[in-house]
């Protein structure tokens, strides 16, 4: 059987200041194809097998097993729309006990191309059938805060949002916020190793580590703009990660522990060796701090 694979580009969203804005107050431009939101961007087990066995990409990897508590800042972001039978799921990152950070596109698509019912954040979950560490916390439309300079339907710039949960998470070994780069941190993170987590929806979470690339080199392998507010990872150093999910965190380790440096916005299936692209968190650090309860 011939396997046809294409890369998926995820994009878009909305202009909002702190708080909420009703759809009629914003010009959202042309509609996004609604079928995008119904797809979990993770290859099936059959596809993974074919990718590995038929050598579509010798660098392909499904990642490495996580142990509970290894990535305690990972958040599963689910949205229930009216008329849907289940949750539309992407990834996010817990940056304070009350706030989750993720790209803006998914939330905007759910708000303005569907009839939003409710949202749910999953924390500390996904390890087989075990739920002893799991926390599920709802959020509403009023809890979503988009970057005010996002311009729908851009796939490129200011694609970042915060979610305020209805109540704070209980911090534990298995659920814990991650640090952001300090205001004084002027590192580009180039040539540093970043850890990315795969989807939790399979109840078999994985991780991979890739080197952060120079933006100029990333630009050469991309079909889209790579700006100062982006960073990329090199699939040739660490492998081409099949399990990466839209919104997945990218974290580096320094002498004081993990630091969130990116959130995934342009993700390729693992048959491709294109760099994956992330929003550069340090570029938006001040906005995150002003629009959440984050403190250094």
mmCIF file of N, CA, C and O in Angstrom, residues 184-265:
data_model
loop_
_atom_site.group_PDB
_atom_site.id
_atom_site.type_symbol
_atom_site.label_atom_id
_atom_site.label_comp_id
_atom_site.label_asym_id
_atom_site.label_seq_id
_atom_site.Cartn_x
_atom_site.Cartn_y
_atom_site.Cartn_z
ATOM 1 N N UNK A 184 15.631 39.211 32.008
ATOM 2 C CA UNK A 184 17.041 39.487 31.718
ATOM 3 C C UNK A 184 17.690 38.405 30.848
ATOM 4 O O UNK A 184 18.859 38.530 30.477
ATOM 5 N N UNK A 185 16.946 37.366 30.510
ATOM 6 C CA UNK A 185 17.493 36.239 29.755
ATOM 7 C C UNK A 185 17.525 36.600 28.270
ATOM 8 O O UNK A 185 16.481 36.662 27.614
ATOM 9 N N UNK A 186 18.714 36.832 27.738
ATOM 10 C CA UNK A 186 18.846 37.227 26.335
ATOM 11 C C UNK A 186 19.346 36.076 25.449
ATOM 12 O O UNK A 186 19.786 36.293 24.324
ATOM 13 N N UNK A 187 19.259 34.851 25.941
ATOM 14 C CA UNK A 187 19.697 33.709 25.152
ATOM 15 C C UNK A 187 18.778 33.487 23.948
ATOM 16 O O UNK A 187 17.568 33.688 24.033
ATOM 17 N N UNK A 188 19.353 33.055 22.833
ATOM 18 C CA UNK A 188 18.558 32.657 21.676
ATOM 19 C C UNK A 188 18.147 31.198 21.769
ATOM 20 O O UNK A 188 17.254 30.764 21.038
ATOM 21 N N UNK A 189 18.830 30.428 22.629
ATOM 22 C CA UNK A 189 18.637 28.995 22.839
ATOM 23 C C UNK A 189 19.131 28.150 21.661
ATOM 24 O O UNK A 189 18.922 26.931 21.637
ATOM 25 N N UNK A 190 19.774 28.784 20.696
ATOM 26 C CA UNK A 190 20.317 28.050 19.557
ATOM 27 C C UNK A 190 21.341 27.018 20.019
ATOM 28 O O UNK A 190 22.159 27.279 20.900
ATOM 29 N N UNK A 191 21.266 25.837 19.426
ATOM 30 C CA UNK A 191 22.140 24.696 19.675
ATOM 31 C C UNK A 191 21.901 24.058 21.038
ATOM 32 O O UNK A 191 22.599 23.110 21.404
ATOM 33 N N UNK A 192 20.896 24.541 21.779
ATOM 34 C CA UNK A 192 20.522 23.896 23.036
ATOM 35 C C UNK A 192 19.500 22.802 22.741
ATOM 36 O O UNK A 192 18.785 22.844 21.738
ATOM 37 N N UNK A 193 19.431 21.824 23.614
ATOM 38 C CA UNK A 193 18.517 20.706 23.433
ATOM 39 C C UNK A 193 17.168 21.029 24.053
ATOM 40 O O UNK A 193 17.076 21.391 25.220
ATOM 41 N N UNK A 194 16.100 20.909 23.246
ATOM 42 C CA UNK A 194 14.757 21.164 23.742
ATOM 43 C C UNK A 194 13.931 19.891 23.790
ATOM 44 O O UNK A 194 14.016 19.044 22.895
ATOM 45 N N UNK A 195 13.141 19.737 24.829
ATOM 46 C CA UNK A 195 12.282 18.563 25.005
ATOM 47 C C UNK A 195 10.853 18.908 24.605
ATOM 48 O O UNK A 195 10.297 19.902 25.060
ATOM 49 N N UNK A 196 10.264 18.065 23.751
ATOM 50 C CA UNK A 196 8.887 18.235 23.306
ATOM 51 C C UNK A 196 8.092 16.998 23.683
ATOM 52 O O UNK A 196 8.571 15.875 23.544
ATOM 53 N N UNK A 197 6.876 17.212 24.144
ATOM 54 C CA UNK A 197 6.020 16.097 24.525
ATOM 55 C C UNK A 197 5.047 15.799 23.396
ATOM 56 O O UNK A 197 4.624 16.691 22.656
ATOM 57 N N UNK A 198 4.692 14.503 23.262
ATOM 58 C CA UNK A 198 3.710 14.097 22.274
ATOM 59 C C UNK A 198 2.308 14.108 22.842
ATOM 60 O O UNK A 198 2.082 14.475 23.999
ATOM 61 N N UNK A 199 1.351 13.683 22.024
ATOM 62 C CA UNK A 199 -0.058 13.766 22.392
ATOM 63 C C UNK A 199 -0.381 12.856 23.566
ATOM 64 O O UNK A 199 0.115 11.743 23.660
ATOM 65 N N UNK A 200 -1.276 13.325 24.424
ATOM 66 C CA UNK A 200 -1.799 12.512 25.518
ATOM 67 C C UNK A 200 -3.036 11.722 25.096
ATOM 68 O O UNK A 200 -3.492 10.854 25.818
ATOM 69 N N UNK A 201 -3.611 12.054 23.950
ATOM 70 C CA UNK A 201 -4.896 11.455 23.601
ATOM 71 C C UNK A 201 -4.808 9.948 23.434
ATOM 72 O O UNK A 201 -5.802 9.245 23.536
ATOM 73 N N UNK A 202 -3.635 9.436 23.172
ATOM 74 C CA UNK A 202 -3.466 7.995 23.001
ATOM 75 C C UNK A 202 -3.238 7.284 24.333
ATOM 76 O O UNK A 202 -3.102 6.062 24.363
ATOM 77 N N UNK A 203 -3.228 8.031 25.434
ATOM 78 C CA UNK A 203 -2.891 7.480 26.752
ATOM 79 C C UNK A 203 -1.522 6.807 26.759
ATOM 80 O O UNK A 203 -1.254 5.928 27.569
ATOM 81 N N UNK A 204 -0.678 7.235 25.852
ATOM 82 C CA UNK A 204 0.676 6.690 25.773
ATOM 83 C C UNK A 204 1.621 7.829 25.422
ATOM 84 O O UNK A 204 2.191 7.859 24.335
ATOM 85 N N UNK A 205 1.779 8.798 26.326
ATOM 86 C CA UNK A 205 2.553 9.993 25.995
ATOM 87 C C UNK A 205 4.018 9.669 25.737
ATOM 88 O O UNK A 205 4.593 8.769 26.343
ATOM 89 N N UNK A 206 4.600 10.411 24.821
ATOM 90 C CA UNK A 206 5.998 10.236 24.448
ATOM 91 C C UNK A 206 6.693 11.591 24.485
ATOM 92 O O UNK A 206 6.057 12.640 24.494
ATOM 93 N N UNK A 207 8.027 11.541 24.456
ATOM 94 C CA UNK A 207 8.784 12.781 24.343
ATOM 95 C C UNK A 207 9.958 12.558 23.408
ATOM 96 O O UNK A 207 10.371 11.427 23.125
ATOM 97 N N UNK A 208 10.481 13.650 22.883
ATOM 98 C CA UNK A 208 11.696 13.610 22.076
ATOM 99 C C UNK A 208 12.496 14.869 22.368
ATOM 100 O O UNK A 208 11.950 15.865 22.871
ATOM 101 N N UNK A 209 13.774 14.810 22.058
ATOM 102 C CA UNK A 209 14.650 15.973 22.261
ATOM 103 C C UNK A 209 15.292 16.337 20.938
ATOM 104 O O UNK A 209 15.836 15.484 20.247
ATOM 105 N N UNK A 210 15.197 17.609 20.606
ATOM 106 C CA UNK A 210 15.777 18.114 19.363
ATOM 107 C C UNK A 210 16.559 19.383 19.643
ATOM 108 O O UNK A 210 16.251 20.124 20.580
ATOM 109 N N UNK A 211 17.534 19.625 18.799
ATOM 110 C CA UNK A 211 18.341 20.836 18.934
ATOM 111 C C UNK A 211 17.584 22.039 18.375
ATOM 112 O O UNK A 211 16.966 21.970 17.317
ATOM 113 N N UNK A 212 17.650 23.149 19.099
ATOM 114 C CA UNK A 212 17.073 24.400 18.615
ATOM 115 C C UNK A 212 17.979 24.950 17.514
ATOM 116 O O UNK A 212 19.197 25.024 17.671
ATOM 117 N N UNK A 213 17.365 25.330 16.388
ATOM 118 C CA UNK A 213 18.122 25.773 15.212
ATOM 119 C C UNK A 213 18.285 27.285 15.199
ATOM 120 O O UNK A 213 17.525 28.023 15.829
ATOM 121 N N UNK A 214 19.251 27.738 14.419
ATOM 122 C CA UNK A 214 19.314 29.149 14.075
ATOM 123 C C UNK A 214 18.134 29.477 13.167
ATOM 124 O O UNK A 214 17.790 28.711 12.269
ATOM 125 N N UNK A 215 17.516 30.631 13.381
ATOM 126 C CA UNK A 215 16.357 30.991 12.568
ATOM 127 C C UNK A 215 16.695 31.080 11.080
ATOM 128 O O UNK A 215 15.880 30.723 10.223
ATOM 129 N N UNK A 216 17.886 31.537 10.758
ATOM 130 C CA UNK A 216 18.267 31.662 9.352
ATOM 131 C C UNK A 216 18.301 30.296 8.676
ATOM 132 O O UNK A 216 17.868 30.142 7.531
ATOM 133 N N UNK A 217 18.792 29.280 9.370
ATOM 134 C CA UNK A 217 18.821 27.934 8.805
ATOM 135 C C UNK A 217 17.423 27.340 8.744
ATOM 136 O O UNK A 217 17.093 26.592 7.817
ATOM 137 N N UNK A 218 16.604 27.664 9.722
ATOM 138 C CA UNK A 218 15.223 27.186 9.706
ATOM 139 C C UNK A 218 14.478 27.755 8.515
ATOM 140 O O UNK A 218 13.704 27.057 7.852
ATOM 141 N N UNK A 219 14.705 29.022 8.206
ATOM 142 C CA UNK A 219 14.023 29.688 7.100
ATOM 143 C C UNK A 219 14.255 28.952 5.786
ATOM 144 O O UNK A 219 13.356 28.846 4.943
ATOM 145 N N UNK A 220 15.435 28.396 5.615
ATOM 146 C CA UNK A 220 15.768 27.714 4.362
ATOM 147 C C UNK A 220 14.934 26.458 4.152
ATOM 148 O O UNK A 220 14.741 26.026 3.018
ATOM 149 N N UNK A 221 14.418 25.874 5.236
ATOM 150 C CA UNK A 221 13.638 24.645 5.120
ATOM 151 C C UNK A 221 12.158 24.823 5.331
ATOM 152 O O UNK A 221 11.442 23.852 5.551
ATOM 153 N N UNK A 222 11.679 26.070 5.263
ATOM 154 C CA UNK A 222 10.288 26.333 5.609
ATOM 155 C C UNK A 222 9.527 26.927 4.433
ATOM 156 O O UNK A 222 10.079 27.694 3.659
ATOM 157 N N UNK A 223 8.236 26.630 4.343
ATOM 158 C CA UNK A 223 7.400 27.277 3.337
ATOM 159 C C UNK A 223 6.787 28.563 3.837
ATOM 160 O O UNK A 223 5.988 29.183 3.141
ATOM 161 N N UNK A 224 7.113 28.977 5.047
ATOM 162 C CA UNK A 224 6.467 30.141 5.645
ATOM 163 C C UNK A 224 7.496 31.002 6.364
ATOM 164 O O UNK A 224 8.650 30.623 6.527
ATOM 165 N N UNK A 225 7.046 32.153 6.805
ATOM 166 C CA UNK A 225 7.934 33.118 7.443
ATOM 167 C C UNK A 225 8.458 32.601 8.776
ATOM 168 O O UNK A 225 7.735 31.978 9.544
ATOM 169 N N UNK A 226 9.719 32.848 9.037
ATOM 170 C CA UNK A 226 10.302 32.597 10.345
ATOM 171 C C UNK A 226 10.785 33.939 10.868
ATOM 172 O O UNK A 226 11.749 34.507 10.364
ATOM 173 N N UNK A 227 10.080 34.466 11.853
ATOM 174 C CA UNK A 227 10.361 35.794 12.378
ATOM 175 C C UNK A 227 11.090 35.689 13.717
ATOM 176 O O UNK A 227 11.305 34.590 14.247
ATOM 177 N N UNK A 228 11.434 36.837 14.281
ATOM 178 C CA UNK A 228 12.108 36.855 15.574
ATOM 179 C C UNK A 228 11.249 36.211 16.657
ATOM 180 O O UNK A 228 11.783 35.718 17.651
ATOM 181 N N UNK A 229 9.942 36.238 16.477
ATOM 182 C CA UNK A 229 9.043 35.678 17.487
ATOM 183 C C UNK A 229 8.848 34.170 17.332
ATOM 184 O O UNK A 229 7.993 33.583 17.981
ATOM 185 N N UNK A 230 9.658 33.537 16.499
ATOM 186 C CA UNK A 230 9.609 32.094 16.311
ATOM 187 C C UNK A 230 10.951 31.460 16.685
ATOM 188 O O UNK A 230 11.974 32.133 16.761
ATOM 189 N N UNK A 231 10.933 30.161 16.880
ATOM 190 C CA UNK A 231 12.145 29.347 16.885
ATOM 191 C C UNK A 231 11.795 27.983 16.336
ATOM 192 O O UNK A 231 10.624 27.600 16.266
ATOM 193 N N UNK A 232 12.808 27.233 15.905
ATOM 194 C CA UNK A 232 12.588 25.947 15.244
ATOM 195 C C UNK A 232 13.489 24.883 15.857
ATOM 196 O O UNK A 232 14.517 25.196 16.463
ATOM 197 N N UNK A 233 13.101 23.635 15.653
ATOM 198 C CA UNK A 233 13.930 22.521 16.095
ATOM 199 C C UNK A 233 14.385 21.701 14.892
ATOM 200 O O UNK A 233 13.689 21.601 13.880
ATOM 201 N N UNK A 234 15.549 21.095 15.047
ATOM 202 C CA UNK A 234 16.217 20.397 13.962
ATOM 203 C C UNK A 234 15.900 18.904 14.015
ATOM 204 O O UNK A 234 16.340 18.207 14.934
ATOM 205 N N UNK A 235 15.144 18.367 13.028
ATOM 206 C CA UNK A 235 14.810 16.941 13.060
ATOM 207 C C UNK A 235 16.003 16.037 12.798
ATOM 208 O O UNK A 235 15.950 14.839 13.082
ATOM 209 N N UNK A 236 17.088 16.603 12.268
ATOM 210 C CA UNK A 236 18.286 15.802 11.998
ATOM 211 C C UNK A 236 19.102 15.562 13.263
ATOM 212 O O UNK A 236 20.000 14.729 13.272
ATOM 213 N N UNK A 237 18.815 16.315 14.295
ATOM 214 C CA UNK A 237 19.499 16.123 15.577
ATOM 215 C C UNK A 237 18.423 15.850 16.622
ATOM 216 O O UNK A 237 17.808 16.755 17.162
ATOM 217 N N UNK A 238 18.174 14.580 16.863
ATOM 218 C CA UNK A 238 17.142 14.166 17.800
ATOM 219 C C UNK A 238 16.047 13.351 17.155
ATOM 220 O O UNK A 238 15.274 12.696 17.844
ATOM 221 N N UNK A 239 15.937 13.415 15.840
ATOM 222 C CA UNK A 239 14.940 12.615 15.137
ATOM 223 C C UNK A 239 13.701 13.399 14.773
ATOM 224 O O UNK A 239 13.404 14.449 15.342
ATOM 225 N N UNK A 240 12.976 12.887 13.808
ATOM 226 C CA UNK A 240 11.742 13.511 13.327
ATOM 227 C C UNK A 240 10.584 12.917 14.118
ATOM 228 O O UNK A 240 10.199 11.765 13.930
ATOM 229 N N UNK A 241 10.007 13.707 15.018
ATOM 230 C CA UNK A 241 9.105 13.229 16.065
ATOM 231 C C UNK A 241 7.694 13.023 15.506
ATOM 232 O O UNK A 241 7.024 13.966 15.114
ATOM 233 N N UNK A 242 7.230 11.773 15.487
ATOM 234 C CA UNK A 242 5.905 11.466 14.927
ATOM 235 C C UNK A 242 4.761 11.879 15.850
ATOM 236 O O UNK A 242 3.638 12.046 15.388
ATOM 237 N N UNK A 243 5.016 11.986 17.129
ATOM 238 C CA UNK A 243 3.935 12.197 18.093
ATOM 239 C C UNK A 243 3.705 13.657 18.460
ATOM 240 O O UNK A 243 2.845 13.941 19.285
ATOM 241 N N UNK A 244 4.463 14.567 17.887
ATOM 242 C CA UNK A 244 4.339 15.956 18.292
ATOM 243 C C UNK A 244 2.929 16.467 18.015
ATOM 244 O O UNK A 244 2.295 16.084 17.031
ATOM 245 N N UNK A 245 2.423 17.309 18.889
ATOM 246 C CA UNK A 245 1.051 17.796 18.815
ATOM 247 C C UNK A 245 1.039 19.323 18.742
ATOM 248 O O UNK A 245 1.883 19.989 19.331
ATOM 249 N N UNK A 246 0.064 19.872 18.004
ATOM 250 C CA UNK A 246 -0.100 21.321 17.942
ATOM 251 C C UNK A 246 -0.270 21.867 19.359
ATOM 252 O O UNK A 246 -1.104 21.399 20.125
ATOM 253 N N UNK A 247 0.545 22.843 19.707
ATOM 254 C CA UNK A 247 0.523 23.414 21.054
ATOM 255 C C UNK A 247 1.502 22.773 22.009
ATOM 256 O O UNK A 247 1.639 23.229 23.148
ATOM 257 N N UNK A 248 2.191 21.713 21.566
ATOM 258 C CA UNK A 248 3.146 21.056 22.462
ATOM 259 C C UNK A 248 4.230 22.023 22.918
ATOM 260 O O UNK A 248 4.690 22.874 22.159
ATOM 261 N N UNK A 249 4.645 21.862 24.161
ATOM 262 C CA UNK A 249 5.686 22.714 24.727
ATOM 263 C C UNK A 249 7.055 22.317 24.202
ATOM 264 O O UNK A 249 7.289 21.169 23.827
ATOM 265 N N UNK A 250 7.954 23.287 24.190
ATOM 266 C CA UNK A 250 9.379 23.040 23.944
ATOM 267 C C UNK A 250 10.117 23.643 25.123
ATOM 268 O O UNK A 250 10.007 24.845 25.391
ATOM 269 N N UNK A 251 10.843 22.813 25.868
ATOM 270 C CA UNK A 251 11.512 23.264 27.088
ATOM 271 C C UNK A 251 12.981 22.897 27.048
ATOM 272 O O UNK A 251 13.354 21.820 26.592
ATOM 273 N N UNK A 252 13.813 23.810 27.530
ATOM 274 C CA UNK A 252 15.236 23.514 27.718
ATOM 275 C C UNK A 252 15.499 23.378 29.214
ATOM 276 O O UNK A 252 14.712 23.833 30.044
ATOM 277 N N UNK A 253 16.595 22.741 29.541
ATOM 278 C CA UNK A 253 16.996 22.593 30.945
ATOM 279 C C UNK A 253 18.213 23.464 31.200
ATOM 280 O O UNK A 253 19.182 23.426 30.444
ATOM 281 N N UNK A 254 18.149 24.257 32.270
ATOM 282 C CA UNK A 254 19.337 24.971 32.703
ATOM 283 C C UNK A 254 19.632 24.601 34.147
ATOM 284 O O UNK A 254 19.060 23.632 34.675
ATOM 285 N N UNK A 255 20.486 25.350 34.793
ATOM 286 C CA UNK A 255 20.938 24.953 36.132
ATOM 287 C C UNK A 255 19.833 24.998 37.175
ATOM 288 O O UNK A 255 19.982 24.432 38.267
ATOM 289 N N UNK A 256 18.699 25.652 36.857
ATOM 290 C CA UNK A 256 17.604 25.725 37.824
ATOM 291 C C UNK A 256 16.378 24.946 37.383
ATOM 292 O O UNK A 256 15.311 25.091 37.973
ATOM 293 N N UNK A 257 16.507 24.124 36.337
ATOM 294 C CA UNK A 257 15.394 23.283 35.922
ATOM 295 C C UNK A 257 14.850 23.649 34.556
ATOM 296 O O UNK A 257 15.475 24.388 33.791
ATOM 297 N N UNK A 258 13.655 23.119 34.211
ATOM 298 C CA UNK A 258 13.092 23.346 32.874
ATOM 299 C C UNK A 258 12.608 24.781 32.684
ATOM 300 O O UNK A 258 12.099 25.405 33.611
ATOM 301 N N UNK A 259 12.779 25.279 31.463
ATOM 302 C CA UNK A 259 12.329 26.620 31.079
ATOM 303 C C UNK A 259 11.547 26.480 29.777
ATOM 304 O O UNK A 259 12.024 25.867 28.813
ATOM 305 N N UNK A 260 10.357 27.053 29.727
ATOM 306 C CA UNK A 260 9.540 26.993 28.527
ATOM 307 C C UNK A 260 10.064 27.990 27.504
ATOM 308 O O UNK A 260 10.080 29.189 27.752
ATOM 309 N N UNK A 261 10.468 27.501 26.337
ATOM 310 C CA UNK A 261 10.987 28.394 25.300
ATOM 311 C C UNK A 261 10.090 28.462 24.080
ATOM 312 O O UNK A 261 10.209 29.378 23.265
ATOM 313 N N UNK A 262 9.163 27.493 23.904
ATOM 314 C CA UNK A 262 8.320 27.521 22.721
ATOM 315 C C UNK A 262 7.031 26.757 22.897
ATOM 316 O O UNK A 262 6.897 25.901 23.780
ATOM 317 N N UNK A 263 6.054 27.083 22.036
ATOM 318 C CA UNK A 263 4.811 26.329 21.940
ATOM 319 C C UNK A 263 4.531 26.085 20.462
ATOM 320 O O UNK A 263 4.598 27.006 19.643
ATOM 321 N N UNK A 264 4.263 24.834 20.098
ATOM 322 C CA UNK A 264 4.282 24.402 18.706
ATOM 323 C C UNK A 264 3.162 24.969 17.847
ATOM 324 O O UNK A 264 1.981 24.854 18.195
ATOM 325 N N UNK A 265 3.528 25.558 16.700
ATOM 326 C CA UNK A 265 2.527 26.144 15.806
ATOM 327 C C UNK A 265 2.587 25.620 14.377
ATOM 328 O O UNK A 265 1.627 25.778 13.622
#
